[in-house]
Short mmCIF file of C-alpha atoms and ligand atoms in Angstrom, two decimals:
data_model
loop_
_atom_site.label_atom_id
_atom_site.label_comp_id
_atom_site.label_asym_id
_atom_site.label_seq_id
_atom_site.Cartn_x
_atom_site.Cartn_y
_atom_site.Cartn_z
CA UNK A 1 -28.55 10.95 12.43
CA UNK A 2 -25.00 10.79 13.70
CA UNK A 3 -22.31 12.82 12.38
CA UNK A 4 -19.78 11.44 9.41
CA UNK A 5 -16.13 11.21 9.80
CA UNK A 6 -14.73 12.60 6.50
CA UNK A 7 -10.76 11.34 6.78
CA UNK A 8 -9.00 13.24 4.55
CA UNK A 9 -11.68 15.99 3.99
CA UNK A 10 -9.19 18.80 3.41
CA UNK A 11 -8.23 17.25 0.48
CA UNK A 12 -9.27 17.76 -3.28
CA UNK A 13 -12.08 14.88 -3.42
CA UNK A 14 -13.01 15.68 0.72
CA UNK A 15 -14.07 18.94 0.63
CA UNK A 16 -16.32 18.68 -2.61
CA UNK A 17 -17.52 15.29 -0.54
CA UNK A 18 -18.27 17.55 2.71
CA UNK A 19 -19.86 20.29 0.83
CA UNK A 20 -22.14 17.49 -1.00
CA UNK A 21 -23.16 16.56 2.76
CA UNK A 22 -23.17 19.42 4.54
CA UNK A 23 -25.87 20.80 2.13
CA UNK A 24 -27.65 17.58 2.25
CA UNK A 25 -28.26 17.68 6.35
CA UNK A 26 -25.31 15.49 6.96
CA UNK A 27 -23.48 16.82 9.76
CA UNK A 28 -19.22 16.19 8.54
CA UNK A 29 -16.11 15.77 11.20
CA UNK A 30 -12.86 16.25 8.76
CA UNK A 31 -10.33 14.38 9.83
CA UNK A 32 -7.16 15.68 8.38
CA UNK A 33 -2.93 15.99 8.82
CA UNK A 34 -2.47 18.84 6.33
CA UNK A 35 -0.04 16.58 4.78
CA UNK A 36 -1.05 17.95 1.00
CA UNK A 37 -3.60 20.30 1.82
CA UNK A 38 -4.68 23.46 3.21
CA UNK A 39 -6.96 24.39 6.42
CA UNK A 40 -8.20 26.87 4.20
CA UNK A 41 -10.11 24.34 2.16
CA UNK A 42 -12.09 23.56 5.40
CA UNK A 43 -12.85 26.95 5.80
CA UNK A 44 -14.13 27.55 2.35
CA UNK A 45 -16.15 24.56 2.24
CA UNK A 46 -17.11 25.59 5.67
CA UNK A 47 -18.98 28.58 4.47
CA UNK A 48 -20.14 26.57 1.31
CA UNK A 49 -22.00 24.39 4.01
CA UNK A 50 -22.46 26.20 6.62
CA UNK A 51 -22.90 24.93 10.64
CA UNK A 52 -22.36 21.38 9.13
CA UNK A 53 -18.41 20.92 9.41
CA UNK A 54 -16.19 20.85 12.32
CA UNK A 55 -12.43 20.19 11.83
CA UNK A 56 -10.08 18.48 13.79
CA UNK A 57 -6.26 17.94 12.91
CA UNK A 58 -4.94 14.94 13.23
CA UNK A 59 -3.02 11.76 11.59
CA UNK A 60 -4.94 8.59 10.86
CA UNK A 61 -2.09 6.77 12.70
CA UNK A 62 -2.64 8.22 15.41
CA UNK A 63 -5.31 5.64 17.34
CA UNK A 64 -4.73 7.89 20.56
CA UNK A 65 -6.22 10.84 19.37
CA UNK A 66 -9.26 9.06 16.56
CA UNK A 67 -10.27 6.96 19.76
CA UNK A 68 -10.41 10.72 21.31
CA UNK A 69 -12.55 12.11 18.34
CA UNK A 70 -15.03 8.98 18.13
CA UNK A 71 -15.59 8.98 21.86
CA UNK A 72 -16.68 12.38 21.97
CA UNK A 73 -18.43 13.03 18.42
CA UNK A 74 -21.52 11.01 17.91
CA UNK A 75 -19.68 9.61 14.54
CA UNK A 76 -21.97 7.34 12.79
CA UNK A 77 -20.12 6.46 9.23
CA UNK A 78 -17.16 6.82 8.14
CA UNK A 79 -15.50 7.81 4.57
CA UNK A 80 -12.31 7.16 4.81
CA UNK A 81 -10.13 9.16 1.80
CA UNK A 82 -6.87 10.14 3.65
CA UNK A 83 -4.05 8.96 1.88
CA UNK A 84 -0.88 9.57 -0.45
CA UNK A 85 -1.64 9.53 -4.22
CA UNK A 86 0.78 9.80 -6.44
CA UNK A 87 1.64 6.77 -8.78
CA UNK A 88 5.35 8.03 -9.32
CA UNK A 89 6.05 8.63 -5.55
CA UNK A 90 4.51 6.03 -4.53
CA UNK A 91 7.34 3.47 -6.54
CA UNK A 92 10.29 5.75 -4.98
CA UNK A 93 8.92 5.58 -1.69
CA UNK A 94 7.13 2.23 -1.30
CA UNK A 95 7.55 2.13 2.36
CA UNK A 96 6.15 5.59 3.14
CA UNK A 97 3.11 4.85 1.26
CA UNK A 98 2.26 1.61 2.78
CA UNK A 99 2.61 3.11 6.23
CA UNK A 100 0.53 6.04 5.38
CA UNK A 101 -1.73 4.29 3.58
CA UNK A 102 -2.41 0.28 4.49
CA UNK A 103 -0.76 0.75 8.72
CA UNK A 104 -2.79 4.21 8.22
CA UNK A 105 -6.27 2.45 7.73
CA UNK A 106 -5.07 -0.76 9.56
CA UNK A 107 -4.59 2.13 13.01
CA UNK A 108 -8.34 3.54 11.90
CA UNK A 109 -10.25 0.46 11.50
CA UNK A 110 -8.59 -0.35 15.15
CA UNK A 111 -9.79 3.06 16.63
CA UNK A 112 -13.12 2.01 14.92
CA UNK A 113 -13.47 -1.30 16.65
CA UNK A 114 -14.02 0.11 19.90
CA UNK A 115 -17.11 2.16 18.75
CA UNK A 116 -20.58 1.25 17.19
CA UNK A 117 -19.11 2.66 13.74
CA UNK A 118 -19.60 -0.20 11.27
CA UNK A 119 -20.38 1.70 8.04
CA UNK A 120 -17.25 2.33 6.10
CA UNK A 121 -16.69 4.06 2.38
CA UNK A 122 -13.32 3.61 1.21
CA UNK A 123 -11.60 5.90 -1.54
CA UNK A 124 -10.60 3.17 -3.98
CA UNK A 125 -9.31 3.39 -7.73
CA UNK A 126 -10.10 2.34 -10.96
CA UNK A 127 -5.71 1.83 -10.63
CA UNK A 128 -6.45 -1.38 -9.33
CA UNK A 129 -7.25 -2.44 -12.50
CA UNK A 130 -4.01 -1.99 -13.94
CA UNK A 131 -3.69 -2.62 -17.78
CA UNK A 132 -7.50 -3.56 -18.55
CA UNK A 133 -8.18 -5.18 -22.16
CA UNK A 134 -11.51 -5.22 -22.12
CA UNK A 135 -13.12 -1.86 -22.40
CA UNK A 136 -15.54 -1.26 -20.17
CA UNK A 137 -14.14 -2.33 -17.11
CA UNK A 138 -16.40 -4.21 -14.73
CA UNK A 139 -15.64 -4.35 -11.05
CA UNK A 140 -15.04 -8.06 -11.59
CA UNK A 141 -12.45 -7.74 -14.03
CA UNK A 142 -9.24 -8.67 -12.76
CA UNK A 143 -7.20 -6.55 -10.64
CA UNK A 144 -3.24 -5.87 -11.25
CA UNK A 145 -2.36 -2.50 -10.05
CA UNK A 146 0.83 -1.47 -11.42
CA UNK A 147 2.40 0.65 -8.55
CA UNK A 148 3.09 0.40 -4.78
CA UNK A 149 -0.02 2.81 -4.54
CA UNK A 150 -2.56 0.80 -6.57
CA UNK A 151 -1.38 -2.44 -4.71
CA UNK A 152 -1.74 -0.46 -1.54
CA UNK A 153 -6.03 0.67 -2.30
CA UNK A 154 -6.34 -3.22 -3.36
CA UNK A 155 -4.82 -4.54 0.03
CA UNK A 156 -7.07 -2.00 1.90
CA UNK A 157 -10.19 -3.49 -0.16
CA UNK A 158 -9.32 -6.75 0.89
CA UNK A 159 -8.78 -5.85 4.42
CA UNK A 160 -11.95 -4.46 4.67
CA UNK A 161 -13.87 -6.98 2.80
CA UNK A 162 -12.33 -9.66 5.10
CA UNK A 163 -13.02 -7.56 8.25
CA UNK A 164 -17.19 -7.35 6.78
CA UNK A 165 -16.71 -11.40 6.41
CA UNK A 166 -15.55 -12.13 10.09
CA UNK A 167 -18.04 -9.26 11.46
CA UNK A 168 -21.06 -8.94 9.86
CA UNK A 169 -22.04 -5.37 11.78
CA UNK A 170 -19.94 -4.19 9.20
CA UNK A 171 -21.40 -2.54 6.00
CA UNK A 172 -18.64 -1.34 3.60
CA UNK A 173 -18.26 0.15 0.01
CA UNK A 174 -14.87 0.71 -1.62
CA UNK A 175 -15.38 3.08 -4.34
CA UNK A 176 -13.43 2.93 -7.28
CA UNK A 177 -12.86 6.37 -8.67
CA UNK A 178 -11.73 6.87 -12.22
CA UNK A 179 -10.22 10.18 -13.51
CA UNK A 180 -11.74 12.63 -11.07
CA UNK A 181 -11.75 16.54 -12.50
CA UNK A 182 -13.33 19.78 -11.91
CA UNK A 183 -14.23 21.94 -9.19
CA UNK A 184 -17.51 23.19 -6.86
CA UNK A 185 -19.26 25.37 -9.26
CA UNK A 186 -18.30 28.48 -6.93
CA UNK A 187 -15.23 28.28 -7.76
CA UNK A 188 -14.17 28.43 -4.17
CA UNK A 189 -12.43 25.40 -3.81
CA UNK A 190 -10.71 22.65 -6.31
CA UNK A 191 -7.78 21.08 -6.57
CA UNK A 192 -4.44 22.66 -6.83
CA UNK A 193 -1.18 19.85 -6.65
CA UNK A 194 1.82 21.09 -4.93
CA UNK A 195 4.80 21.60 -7.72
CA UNK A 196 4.15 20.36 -11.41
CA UNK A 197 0.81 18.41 -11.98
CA UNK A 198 0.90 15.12 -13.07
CA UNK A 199 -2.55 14.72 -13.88
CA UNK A 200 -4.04 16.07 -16.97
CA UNK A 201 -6.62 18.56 -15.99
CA UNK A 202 -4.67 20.57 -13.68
CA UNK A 203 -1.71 21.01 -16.08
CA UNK A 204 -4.21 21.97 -19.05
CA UNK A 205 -5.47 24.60 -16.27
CA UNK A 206 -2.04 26.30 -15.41
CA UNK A 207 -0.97 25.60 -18.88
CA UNK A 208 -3.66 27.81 -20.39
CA UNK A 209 -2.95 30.69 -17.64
CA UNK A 210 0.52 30.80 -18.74
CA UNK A 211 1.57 29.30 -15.66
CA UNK A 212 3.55 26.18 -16.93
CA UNK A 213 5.19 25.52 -20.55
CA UNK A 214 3.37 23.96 -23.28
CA UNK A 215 1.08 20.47 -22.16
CA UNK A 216 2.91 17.67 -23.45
CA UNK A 217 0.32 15.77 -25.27
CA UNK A 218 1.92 12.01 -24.37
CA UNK A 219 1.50 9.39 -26.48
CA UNK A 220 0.13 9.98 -30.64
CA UNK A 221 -0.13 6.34 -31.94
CA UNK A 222 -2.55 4.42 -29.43
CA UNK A 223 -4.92 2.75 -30.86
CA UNK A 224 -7.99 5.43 -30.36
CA UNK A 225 -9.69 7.73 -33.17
CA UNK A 226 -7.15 10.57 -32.71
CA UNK A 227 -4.38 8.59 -31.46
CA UNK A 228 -4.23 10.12 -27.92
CA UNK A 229 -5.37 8.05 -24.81
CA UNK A 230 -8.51 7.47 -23.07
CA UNK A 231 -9.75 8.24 -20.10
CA UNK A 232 -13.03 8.51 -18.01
CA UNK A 233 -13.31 11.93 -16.69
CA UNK A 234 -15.53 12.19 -13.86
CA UNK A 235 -16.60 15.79 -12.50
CA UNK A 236 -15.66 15.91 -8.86
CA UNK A 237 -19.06 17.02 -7.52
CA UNK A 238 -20.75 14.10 -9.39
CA UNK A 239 -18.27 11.87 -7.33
CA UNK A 240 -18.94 13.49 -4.32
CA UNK A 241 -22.85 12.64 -4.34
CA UNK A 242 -21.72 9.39 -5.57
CA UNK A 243 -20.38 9.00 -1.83
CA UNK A 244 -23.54 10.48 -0.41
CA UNK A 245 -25.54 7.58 -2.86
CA UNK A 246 -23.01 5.19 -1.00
CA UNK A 247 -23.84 6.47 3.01
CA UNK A 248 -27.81 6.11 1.57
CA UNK A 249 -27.48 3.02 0.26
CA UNK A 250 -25.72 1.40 3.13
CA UNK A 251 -27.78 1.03 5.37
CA UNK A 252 -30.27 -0.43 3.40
CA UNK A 253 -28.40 -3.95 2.78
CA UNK A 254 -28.11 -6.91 4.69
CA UNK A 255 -25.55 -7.04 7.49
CA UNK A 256 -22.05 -7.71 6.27
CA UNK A 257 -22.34 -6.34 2.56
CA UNK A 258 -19.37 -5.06 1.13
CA UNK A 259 -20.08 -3.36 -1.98
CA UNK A 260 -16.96 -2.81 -4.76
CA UNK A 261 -19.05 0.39 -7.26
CA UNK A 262 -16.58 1.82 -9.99
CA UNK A 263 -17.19 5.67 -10.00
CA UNK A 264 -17.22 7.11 -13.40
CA UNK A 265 -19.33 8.17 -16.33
CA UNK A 266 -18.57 5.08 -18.37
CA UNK A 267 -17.68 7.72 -21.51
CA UNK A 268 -14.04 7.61 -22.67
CA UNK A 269 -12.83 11.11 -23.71
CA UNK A 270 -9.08 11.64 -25.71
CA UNK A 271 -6.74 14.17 -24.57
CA UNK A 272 -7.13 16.10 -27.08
CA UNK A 273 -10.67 16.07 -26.93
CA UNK A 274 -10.58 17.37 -23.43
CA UNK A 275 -7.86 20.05 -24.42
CA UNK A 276 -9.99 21.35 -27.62
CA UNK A 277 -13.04 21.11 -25.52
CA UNK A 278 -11.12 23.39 -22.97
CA UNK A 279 -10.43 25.83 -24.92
CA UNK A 280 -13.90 26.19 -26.75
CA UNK A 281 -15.68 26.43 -23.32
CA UNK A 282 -13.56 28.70 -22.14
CA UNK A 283 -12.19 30.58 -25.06
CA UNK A 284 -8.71 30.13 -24.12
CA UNK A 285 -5.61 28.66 -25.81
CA UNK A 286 -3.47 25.70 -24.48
CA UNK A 287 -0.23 25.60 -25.80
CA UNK A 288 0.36 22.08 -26.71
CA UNK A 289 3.10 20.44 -28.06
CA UNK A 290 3.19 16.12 -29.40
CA UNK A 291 5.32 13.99 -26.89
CA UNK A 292 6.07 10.40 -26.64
CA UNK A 293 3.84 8.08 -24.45
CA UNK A 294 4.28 8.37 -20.85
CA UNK A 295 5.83 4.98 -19.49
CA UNK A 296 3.17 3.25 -17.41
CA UNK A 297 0.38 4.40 -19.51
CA UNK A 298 -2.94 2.67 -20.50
CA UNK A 299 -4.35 3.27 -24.11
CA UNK A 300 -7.98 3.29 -23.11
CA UNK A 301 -9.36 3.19 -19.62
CA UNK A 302 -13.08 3.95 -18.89
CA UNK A 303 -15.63 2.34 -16.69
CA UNK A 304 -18.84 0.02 -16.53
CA UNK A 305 -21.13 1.88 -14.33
CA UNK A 306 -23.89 -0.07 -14.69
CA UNK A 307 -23.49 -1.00 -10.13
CA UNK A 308 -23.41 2.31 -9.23
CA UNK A 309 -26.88 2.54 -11.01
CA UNK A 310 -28.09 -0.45 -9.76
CA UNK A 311 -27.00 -0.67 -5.88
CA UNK A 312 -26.58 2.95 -5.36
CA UNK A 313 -29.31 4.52 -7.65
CA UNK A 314 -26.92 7.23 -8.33
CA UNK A 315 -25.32 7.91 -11.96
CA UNK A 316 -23.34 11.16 -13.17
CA UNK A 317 -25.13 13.75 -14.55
CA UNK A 318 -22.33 16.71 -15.43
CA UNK A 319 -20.59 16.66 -18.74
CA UNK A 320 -16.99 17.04 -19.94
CA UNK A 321 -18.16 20.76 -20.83
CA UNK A 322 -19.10 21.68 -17.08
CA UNK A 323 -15.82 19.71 -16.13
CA UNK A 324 -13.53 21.99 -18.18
CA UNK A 325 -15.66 24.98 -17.59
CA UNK A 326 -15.56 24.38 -13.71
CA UNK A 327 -11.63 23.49 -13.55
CA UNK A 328 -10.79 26.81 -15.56
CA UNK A 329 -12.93 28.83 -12.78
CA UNK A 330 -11.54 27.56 -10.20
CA UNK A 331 -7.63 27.93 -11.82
CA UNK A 332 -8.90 32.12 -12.64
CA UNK A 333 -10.16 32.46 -8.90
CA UNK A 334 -7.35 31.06 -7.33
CA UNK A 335 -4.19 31.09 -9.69
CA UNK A 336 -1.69 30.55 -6.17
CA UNK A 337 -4.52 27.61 -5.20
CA UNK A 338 -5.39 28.16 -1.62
P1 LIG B 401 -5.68 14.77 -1.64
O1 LIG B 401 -4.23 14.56 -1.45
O2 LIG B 401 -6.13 16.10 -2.11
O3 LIG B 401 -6.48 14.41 -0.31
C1 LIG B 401 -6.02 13.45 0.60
C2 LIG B 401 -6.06 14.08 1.98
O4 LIG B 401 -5.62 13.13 2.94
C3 LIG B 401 -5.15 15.30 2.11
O5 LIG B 401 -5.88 16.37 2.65
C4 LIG B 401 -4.04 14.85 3.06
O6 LIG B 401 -3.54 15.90 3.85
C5 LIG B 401 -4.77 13.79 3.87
N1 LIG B 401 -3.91 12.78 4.46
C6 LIG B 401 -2.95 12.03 3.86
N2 LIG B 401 -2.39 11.19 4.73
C7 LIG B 401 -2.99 11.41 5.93
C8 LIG B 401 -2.84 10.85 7.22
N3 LIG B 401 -1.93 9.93 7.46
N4 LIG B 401 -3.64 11.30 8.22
C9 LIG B 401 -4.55 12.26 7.99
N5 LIG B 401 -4.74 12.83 6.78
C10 LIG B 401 -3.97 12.40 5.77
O7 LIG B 401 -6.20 13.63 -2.64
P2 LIG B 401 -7.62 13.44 -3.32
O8 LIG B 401 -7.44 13.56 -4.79
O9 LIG B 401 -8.64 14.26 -2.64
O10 LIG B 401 -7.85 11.90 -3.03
C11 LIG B 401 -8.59 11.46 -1.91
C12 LIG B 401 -8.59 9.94 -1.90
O11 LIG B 401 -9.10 9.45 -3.14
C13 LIG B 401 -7.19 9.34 -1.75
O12 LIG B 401 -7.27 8.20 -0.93
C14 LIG B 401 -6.83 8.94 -3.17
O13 LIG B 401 -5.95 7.86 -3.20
C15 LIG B 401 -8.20 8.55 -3.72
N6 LIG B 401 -8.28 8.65 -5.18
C16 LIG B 401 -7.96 9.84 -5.80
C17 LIG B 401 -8.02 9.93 -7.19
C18 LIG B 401 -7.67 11.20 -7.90
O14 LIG B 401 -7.39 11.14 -9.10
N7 LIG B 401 -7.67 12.36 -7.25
C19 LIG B 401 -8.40 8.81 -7.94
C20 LIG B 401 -8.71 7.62 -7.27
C21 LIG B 401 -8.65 7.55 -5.89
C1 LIG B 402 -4.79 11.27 -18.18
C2 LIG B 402 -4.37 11.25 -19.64
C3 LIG B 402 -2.02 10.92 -19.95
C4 LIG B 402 -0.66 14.71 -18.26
C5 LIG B 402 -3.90 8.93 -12.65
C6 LIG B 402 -3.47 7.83 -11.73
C7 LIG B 402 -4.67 7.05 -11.25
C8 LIG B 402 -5.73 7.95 -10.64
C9 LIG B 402 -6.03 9.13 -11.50
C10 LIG B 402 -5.48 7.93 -8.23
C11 LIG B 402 -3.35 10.16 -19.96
C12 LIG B 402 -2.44 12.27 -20.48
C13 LIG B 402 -1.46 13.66 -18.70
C14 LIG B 402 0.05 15.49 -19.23
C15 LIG B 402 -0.91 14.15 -20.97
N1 LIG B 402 -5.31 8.48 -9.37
N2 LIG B 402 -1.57 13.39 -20.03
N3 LIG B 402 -0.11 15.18 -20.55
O1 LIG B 402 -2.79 8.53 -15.57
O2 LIG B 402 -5.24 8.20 -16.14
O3 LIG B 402 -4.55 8.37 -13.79
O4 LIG B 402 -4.81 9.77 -11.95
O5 LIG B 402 -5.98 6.89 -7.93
O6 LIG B 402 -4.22 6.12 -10.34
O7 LIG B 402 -2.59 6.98 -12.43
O8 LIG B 402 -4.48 10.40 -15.19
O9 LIG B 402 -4.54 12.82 -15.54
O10 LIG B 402 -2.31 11.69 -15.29
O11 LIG B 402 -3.62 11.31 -17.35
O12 LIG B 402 -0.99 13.89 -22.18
O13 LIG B 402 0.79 16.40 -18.88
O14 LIG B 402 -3.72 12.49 -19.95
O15 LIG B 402 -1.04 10.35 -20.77
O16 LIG B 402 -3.65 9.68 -21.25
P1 LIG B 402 -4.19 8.81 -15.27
P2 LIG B 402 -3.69 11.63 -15.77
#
């Protein structure tokens, strides 16, 4: 079995995804600028899995040097999660992320064409969807991302779904990941945003050490039991052997499948349920205060996962209890991050 290049495997979703791997037998080459992350998230998931990951630093734009890495590695698949990811930024600097992101994977599949790698797994999001209705949300509901980003992970799907279609050696699966959360049960490495989190979990995390002001709760009147929004919170280490389900599974279908699997739990959990069950598992308060609705917002988002069963025999098994309960060990380990 040839090795797997993990692009992006420094990162928050990567080095769960190595770990997953490296445990499994799969032998990992991360791929990685440093651009938001640490080398010391290598290293830690490096002695989570030990002997299986090597590292190399490097920019997926960079053909010279990822034709360098794939001529001398024995790569065999690819999952391919380098990229920029925040919504907001992503509107300021549209330019910047469609470099980094589409050019970024346009330079990478190019690299790739000169090898025998043909099995791809693509980082995708359940952002694609944009403002769903119907709840939940199918991989053939329609897409409308709402952001430079989201418009950028649907261009790459199509890119690589038309790339399967012309060459059939090709076997892809863009994963579309819906609110991922947590942290390796050690405790050793999780995610840690640079400057103020965006994303729920990570405030709730420095909130409740005292790091950051009260969590603005935003948004009181949607239409959900308690009035807050919706989301489906997936544990990060269920994701990550959702990715080994995918490098199992492809191989197994006919030449030229591209698969599209939503990655989630297909339960939809309120903000304030996730902050109340936070504190119970942990026994520690989050100062909270009621805020208007973020602009950009969704009510209710939460996905059908009934193709990740089905095509890659793989469905999550950890529950919002071990997410909060993970995420607050993690944030108590490591209160600077790495
Ligand atoms: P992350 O920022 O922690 O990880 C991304 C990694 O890619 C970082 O280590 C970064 O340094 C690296 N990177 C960025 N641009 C690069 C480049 N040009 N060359 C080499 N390396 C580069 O983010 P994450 O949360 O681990 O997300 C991983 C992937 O999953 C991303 O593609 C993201 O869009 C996607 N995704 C994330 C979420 C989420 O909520 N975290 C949800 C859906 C999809
Ligand atoms: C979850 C809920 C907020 C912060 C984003 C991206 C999406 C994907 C995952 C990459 C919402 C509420 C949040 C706070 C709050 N990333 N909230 N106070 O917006 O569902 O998805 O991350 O692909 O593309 O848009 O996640 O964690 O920001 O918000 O009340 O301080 O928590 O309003 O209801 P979101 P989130």
């Amino acid at each position: 079995m040839g090795r797997v290049l993990v692009t992006g495997g420094a990162g928050y979703i990567g080095s769960h995804v190595m770990v997953v791997l490296g445990r499994k037998g799969y032998r990992c080459v991360c791929l990685d600028n440093f651009s938001n992350s640490s080398p010391r998230a290598v290293e830690r998931a490096q002695v989570l899995a030990p002997g299986a990951i090597e590292a190399v630093e490097a920019d997926i734009r960079d053909t010279e040097a990822l034709r360098r890495v794939l001529a001398g590695a024995d790569i065999s698949s690819v999952i391919h999660l380098a990229g920029l990811k925040a919504v907001g930024e992503s509107v300021e600097k549209p330019a910047l992320y469609r470099d980094n992101n589409v050019r970024g994977t346009q330079c990478l599949l190019e690299a790739l064409a000169g090898s025998g790698v043909r099995t791809f797994v693509f980082s995708s999001s359940a952002t694609v969807y944009g403002n769903a209705t119907a709840m939940p949300i199918g991989e053939d509901a329609p897409t409308a991302p709402a952001s430079p980003y989201g418009e950028n992970k649907l261009e790459i799907e199509r890119m690589l779904a038309k790339l399967a279609g012309e060459d059939p050696s090709w076997r892809v699966a863009s994963l579309r990941y819906f609110n991922p959360v947590g942290a390796h049960e050690s405790g050793t490495i999780g995610e840690h945003p640079s400057g103020t989190p965006n994303n729920l979990m990570p405030y709730v995390c420095q909130a409740a050490a005292g790091l950051r002001g009260p969590l603005r709760v935003f948004g009181t009147d949607y239409p959900t039991p308690d009035g807050t929004g919706i989301r489906d919170y997936i544990h990060v280490m269920d994701l990550a052997e959702g990715h080994m389900a995918a490098l199992t599974a492809l191989p197994l279908t006919p030449p030229g499948t591209v698969m599209t699997v939503n990655l989630g739990t297909g339960m939809g959990h309120s903000v304030l349920e996730v902050v109340d069950t936070f504190e119970r598992v942990n026994g520690v308060k989050v100062p909270r205060e009621l805020a208007g609705r973020r602009p950009g917002d969704v009510p209710i988002c939460y996905a059908d996962c009934s193709r990740a069963r089905q095509l890659l025999r793989w469905s999550s098994r950890r529950t919002l209890e071990d997410m909060c309960r993970d995420a607050w060990r993690w944030q108590v380990l490591n209160p600077a991050g790495y």
